[in-house]
């Protein structure tokens, strides 16, 4: 089979399972291809080193990456059309200590936010009502939990009413009615740089892909205090871990209390009907944060028990969520 056709088959197989990533990883016998779906890795195929390298070289060629360099880290991007669906692919390649190359393809589904199903619909309604306020709304959760999809889903209700600007690395969801900016650090277009530029455009709403450094945190808080609605993600193990994380980035607690509108932790979970759905642990300010090392609210465990009793979650999933 020709290289192009083989690549299309692999990507089509991943798309059919709504995968977010495809991995080419070296093994003792050759290469394995894995896909990331709903927080778990699944084996897709095994192939020889020669065949895998042909495919990786083809991807790198189409992504304007150096084909002959199999050791140093490289990033690239390409667009693919499969069965009338446009896919934007983000490519990452690096070699291991044995000079064996590995490659990851991130699948970005254009024109949609990978339609979310909410395990508890009233949680979506609660978050939706916050879109008519100003201030900072922060989302945390594991990679692949649908945080970006959640932000887009919520803000889409404002289309045509308010100017929305997104700043992402990379842009994951194409939305023609939003002004979308993409981080490009070599061109001095980091999150903080684009936020400064964005404020001069006077948008009503910001979607910031991630708050990952002190400068971005500071500007995001300033934007929230100056009358904007700012939605972003941040790494934290639970909803009560969000404020300490911002404190680590230099945001004073008193300032954060003024800027913060809500914070939410989310998980994408398997439902007993075979689908997957999002569940949230949300705190709307003002809220007294308990002096505890507990990452989740008491309501989190109650919600899980309710869904277990309703037959929507099985015991294994419920126990796993409670351990979070």
Short mmCIF file of C-alpha atoms in Angstrom, two decimals:
data_model
loop_
_atom_site.label_atom_id
_atom_site.label_comp_id
_atom_site.label_asym_id
_atom_site.label_seq_id
_atom_site.Cartn_x
_atom_site.Cartn_y
_atom_site.Cartn_z
CA UNK A 1 0.00 0.00 0.00
CA UNK A 2 1.27 3.48 -0.89
CA UNK A 3 2.51 5.62 2.00
CA UNK A 4 -0.18 8.29 1.53
CA UNK A 5 -2.96 5.69 1.52
CA UNK A 6 -1.54 3.94 4.59
CA UNK A 7 -1.34 7.22 6.49
CA UNK A 8 -4.93 8.06 5.56
CA UNK A 9 -6.06 4.64 6.80
CA UNK A 10 -4.34 5.16 10.15
CA UNK A 11 -5.76 8.63 10.61
CA UNK A 12 -9.23 7.51 9.52
CA UNK A 13 -9.13 4.70 12.08
CA UNK A 14 -8.18 7.21 14.77
CA UNK A 15 -10.88 9.67 13.71
CA UNK A 16 -13.54 6.94 13.76
CA UNK A 17 -12.75 6.46 17.47
CA UNK A 18 -12.65 10.23 18.14
CA UNK A 19 -8.98 10.02 19.09
CA UNK A 20 -7.14 13.15 20.15
CA UNK A 21 -3.61 11.87 19.44
CA UNK A 22 -1.78 9.22 17.40
CA UNK A 23 1.60 7.95 18.69
CA UNK A 24 4.42 6.31 16.71
CA UNK A 25 6.58 4.70 19.41
CA UNK A 26 9.66 2.47 18.99
CA UNK A 27 9.71 -1.00 20.55
CA UNK A 28 12.25 -3.83 20.64
CA UNK A 29 10.58 -5.43 17.59
CA UNK A 30 9.77 -2.33 15.54
CA UNK A 31 7.09 0.30 16.11
CA UNK A 32 3.69 0.39 17.72
CA UNK A 33 0.97 2.88 16.84
CA UNK A 34 -1.26 3.95 19.71
CA UNK A 35 -4.22 6.32 19.87
CA UNK A 36 -5.43 8.44 22.79
CA UNK A 37 -9.18 8.26 23.39
CA UNK A 38 -11.07 9.53 26.43
CA UNK A 39 -8.02 9.51 28.64
CA UNK A 40 -6.81 6.02 27.72
CA UNK A 41 -4.27 4.64 25.24
CA UNK A 42 -5.34 1.99 22.74
CA UNK A 43 -3.15 -0.07 20.42
CA UNK A 44 -3.92 0.52 16.75
CA UNK A 45 -1.17 -1.29 14.83
CA UNK A 46 2.33 -2.79 14.83
CA UNK A 47 4.81 -2.29 12.00
CA UNK A 48 8.42 -2.66 11.05
CA UNK A 49 10.91 0.09 11.76
CA UNK A 50 11.40 0.64 8.02
CA UNK A 51 7.67 1.08 7.38
CA UNK A 52 7.18 3.32 10.40
CA UNK A 53 10.10 5.52 9.37
CA UNK A 54 8.63 5.89 5.87
CA UNK A 55 5.36 7.08 7.37
CA UNK A 56 7.06 9.44 9.81
CA UNK A 57 9.24 10.89 7.04
CA UNK A 58 6.14 11.48 4.91
CA UNK A 59 4.41 13.27 7.79
CA UNK A 60 7.50 15.38 8.45
CA UNK A 61 7.82 16.28 4.76
CA UNK A 62 4.22 17.47 4.61
CA UNK A 63 4.68 19.36 7.88
CA UNK A 64 7.79 21.29 6.73
CA UNK A 65 10.06 19.48 9.19
CA UNK A 66 13.64 18.28 8.59
CA UNK A 67 13.32 14.72 7.29
CA UNK A 68 16.96 13.80 7.91
CA UNK A 69 16.95 14.90 11.56
CA UNK A 70 15.73 11.99 13.71
CA UNK A 71 17.15 13.10 17.08
CA UNK A 72 16.43 16.74 17.83
CA UNK A 73 12.92 17.88 18.88
CA UNK A 74 10.84 19.21 15.99
CA UNK A 75 7.36 20.70 15.69
CA UNK A 76 5.22 20.96 12.57
CA UNK A 77 1.68 21.21 11.25
CA UNK A 78 -0.31 19.98 8.28
CA UNK A 79 -3.91 19.90 7.05
CA UNK A 80 -5.66 16.78 5.80
CA UNK A 81 -9.08 16.30 4.22
CA UNK A 82 -10.67 12.90 4.84
CA UNK A 83 -14.18 12.15 3.61
CA UNK A 84 -14.94 15.88 3.30
CA UNK A 85 -13.80 16.51 6.88
CA UNK A 86 -10.92 18.93 7.40
CA UNK A 87 -8.37 17.91 10.02
CA UNK A 88 -5.64 20.19 11.30
CA UNK A 89 -2.71 18.10 12.52
CA UNK A 90 -0.03 19.26 14.95
CA UNK A 91 3.15 17.18 14.80
CA UNK A 92 5.82 16.60 17.44
CA UNK A 93 8.92 14.44 16.84
CA UNK A 94 11.96 13.60 18.96
CA UNK A 95 14.58 10.83 19.14
CA UNK A 96 15.34 8.69 22.18
CA UNK A 97 18.78 7.84 23.62
CA UNK A 98 19.17 5.09 20.97
CA UNK A 99 18.43 7.59 18.17
CA UNK A 100 15.06 5.96 17.53
CA UNK A 101 12.54 8.56 16.50
CA UNK A 102 9.09 8.90 18.06
CA UNK A 103 6.29 11.02 16.64
CA UNK A 104 2.94 12.28 17.94
CA UNK A 105 0.10 13.62 15.80
CA UNK A 106 -2.50 15.78 17.57
CA UNK A 107 -5.86 15.71 15.75
CA UNK A 108 -7.76 19.01 15.72
CA UNK A 109 -11.29 18.64 14.41
CA UNK A 110 -12.15 21.79 12.47
CA UNK A 111 -15.46 23.52 12.89
CA UNK A 112 -16.60 21.65 15.99
CA UNK A 113 -15.75 21.33 19.64
CA UNK A 114 -16.07 17.55 19.70
CA UNK A 115 -19.71 17.81 20.83
CA UNK A 116 -19.81 17.58 24.57
CA UNK A 117 -22.27 15.48 26.49
CA UNK A 118 -22.87 16.69 30.02
CA UNK A 119 -23.39 13.96 32.60
CA UNK A 120 -25.47 16.38 34.69
CA UNK A 121 -27.21 18.92 32.40
CA UNK A 122 -27.87 21.40 35.21
CA UNK A 123 -24.10 21.83 35.57
CA UNK A 124 -23.94 23.15 32.03
CA UNK A 125 -26.81 25.53 32.81
CA UNK A 126 -24.96 26.83 35.86
CA UNK A 127 -21.82 27.52 33.83
CA UNK A 128 -23.84 29.01 30.98
CA UNK A 129 -25.35 31.63 33.28
CA UNK A 130 -21.85 32.83 34.16
CA UNK A 131 -21.23 33.88 30.54
CA UNK A 132 -23.19 37.08 31.17
CA UNK A 133 -20.84 38.18 33.93
CA UNK A 134 -17.31 39.58 33.89
CA UNK A 135 -14.24 38.31 35.69
CA UNK A 136 -12.01 35.25 35.54
CA UNK A 137 -13.39 31.72 35.10
CA UNK A 138 -10.79 28.96 35.35
CA UNK A 139 -11.00 25.31 34.31
CA UNK A 140 -8.72 22.49 35.39
CA UNK A 141 -8.67 18.78 34.75
CA UNK A 142 -6.56 16.06 33.12
CA UNK A 143 -5.30 16.38 29.56
CA UNK A 144 -8.06 15.31 27.18
CA UNK A 145 -10.87 16.14 29.63
CA UNK A 146 -12.43 18.58 27.15
CA UNK A 147 -11.55 21.87 28.85
CA UNK A 148 -11.13 23.77 25.58
CA UNK A 149 -14.32 22.25 24.19
CA UNK A 150 -16.16 23.37 27.32
CA UNK A 151 -14.95 26.96 27.00
CA UNK A 152 -15.93 27.14 23.33
CA UNK A 153 -19.30 25.53 23.98
CA UNK A 154 -20.12 28.08 26.68
CA UNK A 155 -18.90 31.16 24.82
CA UNK A 156 -20.61 30.23 21.55
CA UNK A 157 -23.91 31.43 23.01
CA UNK A 158 -22.45 34.95 22.88
CA UNK A 159 -21.76 34.89 19.12
CA UNK A 160 -23.10 38.00 17.45
CA UNK A 161 -23.57 39.71 20.81
CA UNK A 162 -20.04 40.21 22.08
CA UNK A 163 -16.55 40.30 20.56
CA UNK A 164 -14.67 37.13 21.46
CA UNK A 165 -10.89 36.74 21.14
CA UNK A 166 -9.05 33.46 21.68
CA UNK A 167 -5.33 33.01 22.36
CA UNK A 168 -4.16 29.40 22.11
CA UNK A 169 -1.13 27.17 21.58
CA UNK A 170 -2.22 25.91 19.12
CA UNK A 171 -5.73 26.90 18.05
CA UNK A 172 -7.64 23.66 18.63
CA UNK A 173 -11.13 24.53 17.40
CA UNK A 174 -11.84 26.66 14.35
CA UNK A 175 -14.60 29.19 15.07
CA UNK A 176 -15.03 31.78 12.28
CA UNK A 177 -17.00 34.18 14.48
CA UNK A 178 -14.17 34.46 17.01
CA UNK A 179 -10.93 36.39 16.51
CA UNK A 180 -8.42 33.58 17.00
CA UNK A 181 -4.72 34.18 17.71
CA UNK A 182 -2.05 31.50 17.93
CA UNK A 183 1.05 31.50 20.11
CA UNK A 184 4.34 31.67 18.19
CA UNK A 185 7.20 32.10 20.65
CA UNK A 186 10.03 32.42 18.04
CA UNK A 187 8.12 35.38 16.59
CA UNK A 188 7.75 36.91 20.08
CA UNK A 189 4.07 36.00 20.19
CA UNK A 190 3.83 34.22 23.54
CA UNK A 191 0.62 34.16 25.58
CA UNK A 192 1.55 37.34 27.44
CA UNK A 193 2.52 39.18 24.23
CA UNK A 194 -0.76 38.30 22.52
CA UNK A 195 -2.77 39.22 25.62
CA UNK A 196 -1.22 42.69 25.64
CA UNK A 197 -2.07 43.10 21.95
CA UNK A 198 -5.52 41.64 22.51
CA UNK A 199 -6.42 44.18 25.18
CA UNK A 200 -5.93 46.95 22.62
CA UNK A 201 -8.62 45.33 20.45
CA UNK A 202 -11.08 45.77 23.34
CA UNK A 203 -12.78 42.37 23.12
CA UNK A 204 -15.60 41.59 25.54
CA UNK A 205 -14.49 37.99 26.08
CA UNK A 206 -11.09 36.28 26.14
CA UNK A 207 -10.48 32.55 25.83
CA UNK A 208 -6.88 31.90 26.90
CA UNK A 209 -5.69 28.39 26.14
CA UNK A 210 -3.62 28.06 29.31
CA UNK A 211 -2.22 30.16 32.14
CA UNK A 212 1.25 28.69 32.47
CA UNK A 213 3.48 31.53 33.70
CA UNK A 214 3.43 34.52 36.04
CA UNK A 215 3.17 37.18 33.35
CA UNK A 216 0.19 35.53 31.65
CA UNK A 217 -1.52 35.10 35.04
CA UNK A 218 -0.97 38.77 35.89
CA UNK A 219 -2.35 40.07 32.59
CA UNK A 220 -5.32 37.67 32.66
CA UNK A 221 -6.24 38.92 36.14
CA UNK A 222 -5.85 42.54 35.02
CA UNK A 223 -8.15 41.87 32.06
CA UNK A 224 -10.74 40.30 34.36
CA UNK A 225 -10.57 43.25 36.76
CA UNK A 226 -11.00 45.74 33.91
CA UNK A 227 -14.42 44.44 32.89
CA UNK A 228 -13.67 41.54 30.55
CA UNK A 229 -14.93 37.98 30.81
CA UNK A 230 -11.81 35.79 30.77
CA UNK A 231 -11.94 32.00 30.45
CA UNK A 232 -8.77 29.94 30.74
CA UNK A 233 -7.32 26.63 31.89
CA UNK A 234 -4.70 25.99 34.53
CA UNK A 235 -2.97 22.88 35.86
CA UNK A 236 -4.42 21.82 39.22
CA UNK A 237 -5.36 18.46 40.73
CA UNK A 238 -8.79 19.66 41.83
CA UNK A 239 -10.98 22.73 42.07
CA UNK A 240 -9.43 23.72 45.41
CA UNK A 241 -5.98 23.48 43.86
CA UNK A 242 -6.62 26.34 41.43
CA UNK A 243 -6.15 29.27 43.80
CA UNK A 244 -2.90 27.92 45.32
CA UNK A 245 -1.57 27.40 41.79
CA UNK A 246 -2.25 31.05 40.94
CA UNK A 247 -0.58 32.07 44.19
CA UNK A 248 2.51 30.13 43.06
CA UNK A 249 2.43 32.25 39.89
CA UNK A 250 2.53 35.42 41.97
CA UNK A 251 -1.13 36.47 42.05
CA UNK A 252 -1.94 38.00 45.44
CA UNK A 253 -4.90 36.31 47.18
CA UNK A 254 -6.69 39.63 47.74
CA UNK A 255 -6.41 40.51 44.04
CA UNK A 256 -7.54 37.04 42.99
CA UNK A 257 -10.63 37.25 45.19
CA UNK A 258 -11.67 40.39 43.32
CA UNK A 259 -10.98 38.95 39.86
CA UNK A 260 -12.24 35.39 40.22
CA UNK A 261 -15.83 34.67 39.18
CA UNK A 262 -15.75 30.86 39.22
CA UNK A 263 -13.44 27.86 39.02
CA UNK A 264 -14.21 24.37 37.84
CA UNK A 265 -12.55 20.97 37.70
CA UNK A 266 -13.80 18.55 35.05
CA UNK A 267 -13.42 14.92 34.05
CA UNK A 268 -14.50 13.04 30.94
CA UNK A 269 -16.01 9.76 32.13
CA UNK A 270 -17.44 6.61 30.54
CA UNK A 271 -21.22 6.31 30.95
CA UNK A 272 -22.95 2.94 31.30
CA UNK A 273 -24.74 3.46 27.96
CA UNK A 274 -21.37 3.35 26.17
CA UNK A 275 -21.00 7.10 25.66
CA UNK A 276 -18.67 9.52 27.42
CA UNK A 277 -19.74 12.62 29.31
CA UNK A 278 -18.29 15.51 31.28
CA UNK A 279 -18.78 15.99 35.01
CA UNK A 280 -17.77 19.16 36.87
CA UNK A 281 -16.83 20.22 40.38
CA UNK A 282 -17.61 23.94 40.26
CA UNK A 283 -17.18 26.74 42.78
CA UNK A 284 -18.86 30.09 42.09
CA UNK A 285 -17.50 33.08 43.95
CA UNK A 286 -17.87 34.39 46.56
CA UNK A 287 -17.10 31.10 48.25
CA UNK A 288 -15.29 30.35 51.48
CA UNK A 289 -12.33 28.14 50.61
CA UNK A 290 -11.81 25.58 53.40
CA UNK A 291 -8.41 25.33 55.04
CA UNK A 292 -7.80 21.75 53.95
CA UNK A 293 -5.60 19.69 51.69
CA UNK A 294 -8.73 18.25 50.08
CA UNK A 295 -8.76 19.05 46.36
CA UNK A 296 -12.50 18.52 45.73
CA UNK A 297 -15.68 19.92 47.27
CA UNK A 298 -17.97 17.74 49.39
CA UNK A 299 -20.54 18.08 46.61
CA UNK A 300 -18.26 16.16 44.22
CA UNK A 301 -18.71 12.86 46.07
CA UNK A 302 -22.45 13.50 46.39
CA UNK A 303 -22.80 14.04 42.64
CA UNK A 304 -20.94 10.82 41.91
CA UNK A 305 -23.16 8.86 44.31
CA UNK A 306 -26.27 10.33 42.65
CA UNK A 307 -25.09 9.24 39.20
CA UNK A 308 -24.12 5.80 40.52
CA UNK A 309 -27.60 5.37 42.03
CA UNK A 310 -29.18 6.51 38.77
CA UNK A 311 -27.25 3.81 36.90
CA UNK A 312 -25.26 6.22 34.74
CA UNK A 313 -21.89 5.36 36.32
CA UNK A 314 -20.58 1.94 37.27
CA UNK A 315 -18.87 1.27 40.61
CA UNK A 316 -15.35 1.20 39.15
CA UNK A 317 -15.74 4.63 37.54
CA UNK A 318 -17.40 6.08 40.64
CA UNK A 319 -14.58 4.87 42.88
CA UNK A 320 -11.95 6.22 40.51
CA UNK A 321 -13.61 9.65 40.48
CA UNK A 322 -13.85 9.76 44.26
CA UNK A 323 -10.15 8.98 44.55
CA UNK A 324 -9.44 12.13 42.54
#
